[in-house]
mmCIF file with all atom_site columns, C-alpha atoms in Angstrom:
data_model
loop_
_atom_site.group_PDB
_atom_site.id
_atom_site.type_symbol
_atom_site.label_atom_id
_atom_site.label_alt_id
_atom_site.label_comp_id
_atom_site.label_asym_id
_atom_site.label_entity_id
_atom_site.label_seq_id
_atom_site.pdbx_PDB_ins_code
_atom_site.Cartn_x
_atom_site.Cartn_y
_atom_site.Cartn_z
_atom_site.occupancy
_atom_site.B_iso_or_equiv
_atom_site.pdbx_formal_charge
_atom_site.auth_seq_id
_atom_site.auth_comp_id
_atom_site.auth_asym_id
_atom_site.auth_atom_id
_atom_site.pdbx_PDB_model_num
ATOM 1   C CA . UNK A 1 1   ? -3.191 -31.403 87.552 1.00 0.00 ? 1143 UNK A CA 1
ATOM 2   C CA . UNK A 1 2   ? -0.145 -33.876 86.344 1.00 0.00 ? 1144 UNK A CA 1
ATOM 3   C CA . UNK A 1 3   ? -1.528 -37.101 84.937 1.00 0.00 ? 1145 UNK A CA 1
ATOM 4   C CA . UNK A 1 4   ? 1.237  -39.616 85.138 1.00 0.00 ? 1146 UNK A CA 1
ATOM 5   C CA . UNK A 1 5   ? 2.417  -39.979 81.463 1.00 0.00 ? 1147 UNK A CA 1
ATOM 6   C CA . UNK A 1 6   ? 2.548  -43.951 81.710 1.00 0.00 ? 1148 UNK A CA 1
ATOM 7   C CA . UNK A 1 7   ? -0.921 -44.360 83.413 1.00 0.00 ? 1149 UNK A CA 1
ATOM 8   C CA . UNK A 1 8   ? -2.772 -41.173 82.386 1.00 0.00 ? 1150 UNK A CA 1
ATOM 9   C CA . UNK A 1 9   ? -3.742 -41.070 86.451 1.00 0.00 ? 1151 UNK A CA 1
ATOM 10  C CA . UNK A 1 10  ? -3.406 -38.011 88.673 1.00 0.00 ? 1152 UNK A CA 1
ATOM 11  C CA . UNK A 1 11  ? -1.621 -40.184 91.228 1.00 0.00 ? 1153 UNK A CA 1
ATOM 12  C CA . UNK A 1 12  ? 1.843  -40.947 91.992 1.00 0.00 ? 1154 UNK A CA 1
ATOM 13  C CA . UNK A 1 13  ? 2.647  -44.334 90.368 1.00 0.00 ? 1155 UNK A CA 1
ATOM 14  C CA . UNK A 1 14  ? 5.792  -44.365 92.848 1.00 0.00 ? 1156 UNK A CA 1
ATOM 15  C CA . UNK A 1 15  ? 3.211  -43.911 96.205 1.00 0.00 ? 1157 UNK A CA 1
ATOM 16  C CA . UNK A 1 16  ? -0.161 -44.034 95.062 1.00 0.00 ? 1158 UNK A CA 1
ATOM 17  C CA . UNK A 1 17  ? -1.275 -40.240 96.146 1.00 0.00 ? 1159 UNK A CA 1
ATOM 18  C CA . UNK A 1 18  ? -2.709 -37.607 94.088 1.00 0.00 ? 1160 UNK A CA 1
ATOM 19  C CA . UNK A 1 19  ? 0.068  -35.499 92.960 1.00 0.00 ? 1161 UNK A CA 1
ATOM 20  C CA . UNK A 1 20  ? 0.461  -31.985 95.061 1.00 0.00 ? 1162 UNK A CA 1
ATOM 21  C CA . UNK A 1 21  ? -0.269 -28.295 93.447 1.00 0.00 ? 1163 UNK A CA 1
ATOM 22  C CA . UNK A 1 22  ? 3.674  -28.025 95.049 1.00 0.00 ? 1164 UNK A CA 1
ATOM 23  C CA . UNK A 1 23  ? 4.546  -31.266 92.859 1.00 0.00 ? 1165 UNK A CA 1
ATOM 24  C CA . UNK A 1 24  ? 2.759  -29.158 89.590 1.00 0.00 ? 1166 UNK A CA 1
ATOM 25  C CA . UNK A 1 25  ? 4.683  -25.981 90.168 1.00 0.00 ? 1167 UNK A CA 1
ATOM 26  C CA . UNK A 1 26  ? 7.956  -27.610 90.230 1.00 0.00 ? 1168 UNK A CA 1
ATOM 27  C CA . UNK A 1 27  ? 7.212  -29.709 86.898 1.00 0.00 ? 1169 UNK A CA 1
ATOM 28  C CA . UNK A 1 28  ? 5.962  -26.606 85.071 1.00 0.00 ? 1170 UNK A CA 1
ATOM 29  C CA . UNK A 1 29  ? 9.786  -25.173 86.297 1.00 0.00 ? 1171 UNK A CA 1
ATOM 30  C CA . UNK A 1 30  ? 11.177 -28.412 84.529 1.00 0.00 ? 1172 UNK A CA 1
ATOM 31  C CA . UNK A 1 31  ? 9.353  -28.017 81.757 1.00 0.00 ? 1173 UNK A CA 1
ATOM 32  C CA . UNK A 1 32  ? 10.787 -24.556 80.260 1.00 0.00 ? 1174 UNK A CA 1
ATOM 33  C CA . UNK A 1 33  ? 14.671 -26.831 80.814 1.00 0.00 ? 1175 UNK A CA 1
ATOM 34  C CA . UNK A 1 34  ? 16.249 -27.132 77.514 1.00 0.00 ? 1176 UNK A CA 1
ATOM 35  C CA . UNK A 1 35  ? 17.191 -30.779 78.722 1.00 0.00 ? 1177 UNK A CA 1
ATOM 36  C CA . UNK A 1 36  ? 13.239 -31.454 79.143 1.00 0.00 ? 1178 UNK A CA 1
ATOM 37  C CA . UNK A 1 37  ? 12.773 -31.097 76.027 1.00 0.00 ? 1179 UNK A CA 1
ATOM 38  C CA . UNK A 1 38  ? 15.130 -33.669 75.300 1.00 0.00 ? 1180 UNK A CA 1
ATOM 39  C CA . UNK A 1 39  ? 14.641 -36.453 77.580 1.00 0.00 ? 1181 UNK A CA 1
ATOM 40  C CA . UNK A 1 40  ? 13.564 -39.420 75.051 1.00 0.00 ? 1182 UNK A CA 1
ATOM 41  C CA . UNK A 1 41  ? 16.212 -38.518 73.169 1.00 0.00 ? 1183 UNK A CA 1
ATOM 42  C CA . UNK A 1 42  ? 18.640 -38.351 75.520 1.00 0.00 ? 1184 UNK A CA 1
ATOM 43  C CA . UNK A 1 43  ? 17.025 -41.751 77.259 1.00 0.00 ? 1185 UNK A CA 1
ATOM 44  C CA . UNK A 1 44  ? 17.218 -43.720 73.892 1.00 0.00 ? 1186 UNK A CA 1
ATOM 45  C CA . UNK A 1 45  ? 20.617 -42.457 73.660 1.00 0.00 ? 1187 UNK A CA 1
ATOM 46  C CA . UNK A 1 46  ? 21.473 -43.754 77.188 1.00 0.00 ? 1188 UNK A CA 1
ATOM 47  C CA . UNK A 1 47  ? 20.111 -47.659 76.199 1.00 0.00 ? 1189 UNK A CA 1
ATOM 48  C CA . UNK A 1 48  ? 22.168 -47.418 72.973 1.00 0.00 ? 1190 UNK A CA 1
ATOM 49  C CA . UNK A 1 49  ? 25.412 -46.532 74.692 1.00 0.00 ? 1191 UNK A CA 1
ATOM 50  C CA . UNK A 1 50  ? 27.201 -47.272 77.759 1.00 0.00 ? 1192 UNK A CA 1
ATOM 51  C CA . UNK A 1 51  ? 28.382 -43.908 78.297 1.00 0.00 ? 1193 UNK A CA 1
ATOM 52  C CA . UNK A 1 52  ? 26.927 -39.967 77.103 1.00 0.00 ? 1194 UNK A CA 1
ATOM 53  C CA . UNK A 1 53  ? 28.749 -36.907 77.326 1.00 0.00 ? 1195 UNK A CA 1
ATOM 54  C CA . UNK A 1 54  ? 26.195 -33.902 77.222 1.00 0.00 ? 1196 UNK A CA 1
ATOM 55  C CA . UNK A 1 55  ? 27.034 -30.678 76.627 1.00 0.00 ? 1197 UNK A CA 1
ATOM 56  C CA . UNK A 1 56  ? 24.930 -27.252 76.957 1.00 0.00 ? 1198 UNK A CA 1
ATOM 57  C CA . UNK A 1 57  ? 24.410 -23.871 78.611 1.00 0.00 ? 1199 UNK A CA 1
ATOM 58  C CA . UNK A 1 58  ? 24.684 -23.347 82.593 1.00 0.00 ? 1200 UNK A CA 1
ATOM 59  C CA . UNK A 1 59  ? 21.281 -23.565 83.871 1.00 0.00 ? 1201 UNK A CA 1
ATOM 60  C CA . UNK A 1 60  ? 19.849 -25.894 81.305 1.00 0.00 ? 1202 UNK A CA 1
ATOM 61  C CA . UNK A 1 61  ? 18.961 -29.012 83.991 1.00 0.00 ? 1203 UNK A CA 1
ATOM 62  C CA . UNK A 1 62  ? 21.524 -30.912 83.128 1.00 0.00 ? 1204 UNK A CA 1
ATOM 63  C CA . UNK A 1 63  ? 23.239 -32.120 86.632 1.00 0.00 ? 1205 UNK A CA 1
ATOM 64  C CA . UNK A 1 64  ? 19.771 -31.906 88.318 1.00 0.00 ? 1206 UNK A CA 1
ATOM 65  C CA . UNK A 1 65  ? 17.511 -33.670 85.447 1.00 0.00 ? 1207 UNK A CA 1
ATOM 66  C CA . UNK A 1 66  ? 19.439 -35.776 83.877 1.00 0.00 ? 1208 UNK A CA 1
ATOM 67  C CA . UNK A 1 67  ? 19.790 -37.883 86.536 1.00 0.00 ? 1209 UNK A CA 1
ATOM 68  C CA . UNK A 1 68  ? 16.299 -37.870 87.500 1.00 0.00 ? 1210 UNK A CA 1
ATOM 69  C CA . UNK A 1 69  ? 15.939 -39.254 84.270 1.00 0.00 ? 1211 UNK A CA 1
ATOM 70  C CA . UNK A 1 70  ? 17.883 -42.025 84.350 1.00 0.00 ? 1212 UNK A CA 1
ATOM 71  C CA . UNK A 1 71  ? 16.813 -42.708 87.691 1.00 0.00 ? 1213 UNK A CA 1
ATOM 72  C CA . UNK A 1 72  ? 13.043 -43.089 86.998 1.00 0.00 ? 1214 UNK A CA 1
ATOM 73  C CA . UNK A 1 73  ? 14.043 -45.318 83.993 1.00 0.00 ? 1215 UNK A CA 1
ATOM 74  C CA . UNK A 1 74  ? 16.095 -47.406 86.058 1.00 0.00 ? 1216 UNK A CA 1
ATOM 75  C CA . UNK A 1 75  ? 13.212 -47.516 88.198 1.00 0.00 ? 1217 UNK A CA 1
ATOM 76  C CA . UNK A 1 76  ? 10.580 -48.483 85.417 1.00 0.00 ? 1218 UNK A CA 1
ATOM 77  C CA . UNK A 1 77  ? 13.122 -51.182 83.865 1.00 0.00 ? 1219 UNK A CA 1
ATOM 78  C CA . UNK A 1 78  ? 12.923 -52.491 87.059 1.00 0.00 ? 1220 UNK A CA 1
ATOM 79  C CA . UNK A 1 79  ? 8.907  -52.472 87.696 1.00 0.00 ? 1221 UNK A CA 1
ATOM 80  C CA . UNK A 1 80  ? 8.850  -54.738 84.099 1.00 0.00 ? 1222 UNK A CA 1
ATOM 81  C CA . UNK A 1 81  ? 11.149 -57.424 85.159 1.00 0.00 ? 1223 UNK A CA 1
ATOM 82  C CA . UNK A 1 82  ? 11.265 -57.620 88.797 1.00 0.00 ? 1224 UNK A CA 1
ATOM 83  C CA . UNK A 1 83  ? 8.785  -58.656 91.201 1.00 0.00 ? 1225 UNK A CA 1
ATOM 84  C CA . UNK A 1 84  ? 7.508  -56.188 93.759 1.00 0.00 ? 1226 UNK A CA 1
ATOM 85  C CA . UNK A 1 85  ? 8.418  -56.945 96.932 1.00 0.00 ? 1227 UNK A CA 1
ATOM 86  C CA . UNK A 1 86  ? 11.711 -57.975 95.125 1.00 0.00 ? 1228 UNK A CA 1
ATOM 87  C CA . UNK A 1 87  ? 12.250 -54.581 93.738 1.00 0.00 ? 1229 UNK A CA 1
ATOM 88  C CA . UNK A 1 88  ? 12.085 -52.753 97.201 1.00 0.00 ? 1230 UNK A CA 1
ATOM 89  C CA . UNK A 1 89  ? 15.678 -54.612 97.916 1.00 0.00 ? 1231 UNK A CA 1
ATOM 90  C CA . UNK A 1 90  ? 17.134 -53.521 95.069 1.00 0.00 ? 1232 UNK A CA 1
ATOM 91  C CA . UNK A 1 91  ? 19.191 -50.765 94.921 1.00 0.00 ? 1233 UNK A CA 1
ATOM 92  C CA . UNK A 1 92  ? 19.861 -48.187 92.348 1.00 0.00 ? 1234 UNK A CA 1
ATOM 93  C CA . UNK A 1 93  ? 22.765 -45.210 92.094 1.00 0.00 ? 1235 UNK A CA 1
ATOM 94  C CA . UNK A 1 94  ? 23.220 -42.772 89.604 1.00 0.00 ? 1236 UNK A CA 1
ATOM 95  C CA . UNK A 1 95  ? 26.757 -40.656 89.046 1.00 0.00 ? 1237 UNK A CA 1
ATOM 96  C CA . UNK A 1 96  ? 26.894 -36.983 87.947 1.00 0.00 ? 1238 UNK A CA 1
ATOM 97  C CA . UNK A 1 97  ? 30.324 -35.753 87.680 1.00 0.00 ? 1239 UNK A CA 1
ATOM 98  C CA . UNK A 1 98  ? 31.172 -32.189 86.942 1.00 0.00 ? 1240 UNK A CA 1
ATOM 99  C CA . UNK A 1 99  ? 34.914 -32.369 85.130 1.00 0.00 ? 1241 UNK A CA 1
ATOM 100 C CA . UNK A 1 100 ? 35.238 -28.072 84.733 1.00 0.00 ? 1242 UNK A CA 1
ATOM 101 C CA . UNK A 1 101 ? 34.644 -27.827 88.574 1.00 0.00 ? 1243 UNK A CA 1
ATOM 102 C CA . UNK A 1 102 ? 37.495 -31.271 89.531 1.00 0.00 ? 1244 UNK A CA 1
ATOM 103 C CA . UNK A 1 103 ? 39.785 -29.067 87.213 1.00 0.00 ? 1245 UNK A CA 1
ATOM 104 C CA . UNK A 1 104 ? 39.189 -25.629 88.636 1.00 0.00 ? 1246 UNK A CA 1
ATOM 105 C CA . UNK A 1 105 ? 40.006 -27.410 91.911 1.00 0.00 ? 1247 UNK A CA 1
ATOM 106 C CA . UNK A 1 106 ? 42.925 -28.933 90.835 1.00 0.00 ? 1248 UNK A CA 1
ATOM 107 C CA . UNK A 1 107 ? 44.660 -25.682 89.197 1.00 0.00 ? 1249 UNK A CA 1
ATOM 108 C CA . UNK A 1 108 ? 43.970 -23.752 92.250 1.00 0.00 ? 1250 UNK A CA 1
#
């Protein structure tokens, strides 16, 4: 089973239950993503810079990772500096944008 990496528990730090065998399946599909493989470095290079552009093969997690990424770091900034019935009001968004796929619409 999935311990939570900042914890080291089996349970969901987001909801408090014990991750599902469903949950574990899916993560071991993340894990073989090239992006997985990058995700500190691609974090660290997030809170150095205001803005990435990241570039790799079809398939590699990019538009579906990536911003789960940033998301749960959001998220975890958050838990360090905001109280927790504050944090439940606050609201976070995350933008993917796929330019090759505005421009194919555009020519066409």
């Amino acid at each position: 089973m999935f311990a939570d990496q900042a914890s080291g528990s089996i349970f969901n730090r987001w909801n408090g239950k014990p991750y599902s065998q469903k949950f574990q399946d899916i993560l071991d599909k993340r894990n073989i993503l090239s992006v997985w493989k990058h995700k500190e470095e691609i974090l660290d290079a997030l809170k150095k810079n205001q803005v990435l552009v990241l570039v790799d093969e079809t398939g590699s997690g990019k538009t579906t990772q990536i911003p789960q990424f940033v998301l749960e770091m959001m998220m975890m900034m958050m838990m360090e500096t905001t109280p927790s019935d504050d944090m439940r009001r606050k609201k976070v968004m995350v933008g993917c944008t796929q330019p090759r796929r505005v421009a194919e619409i555009s020519v066409s």
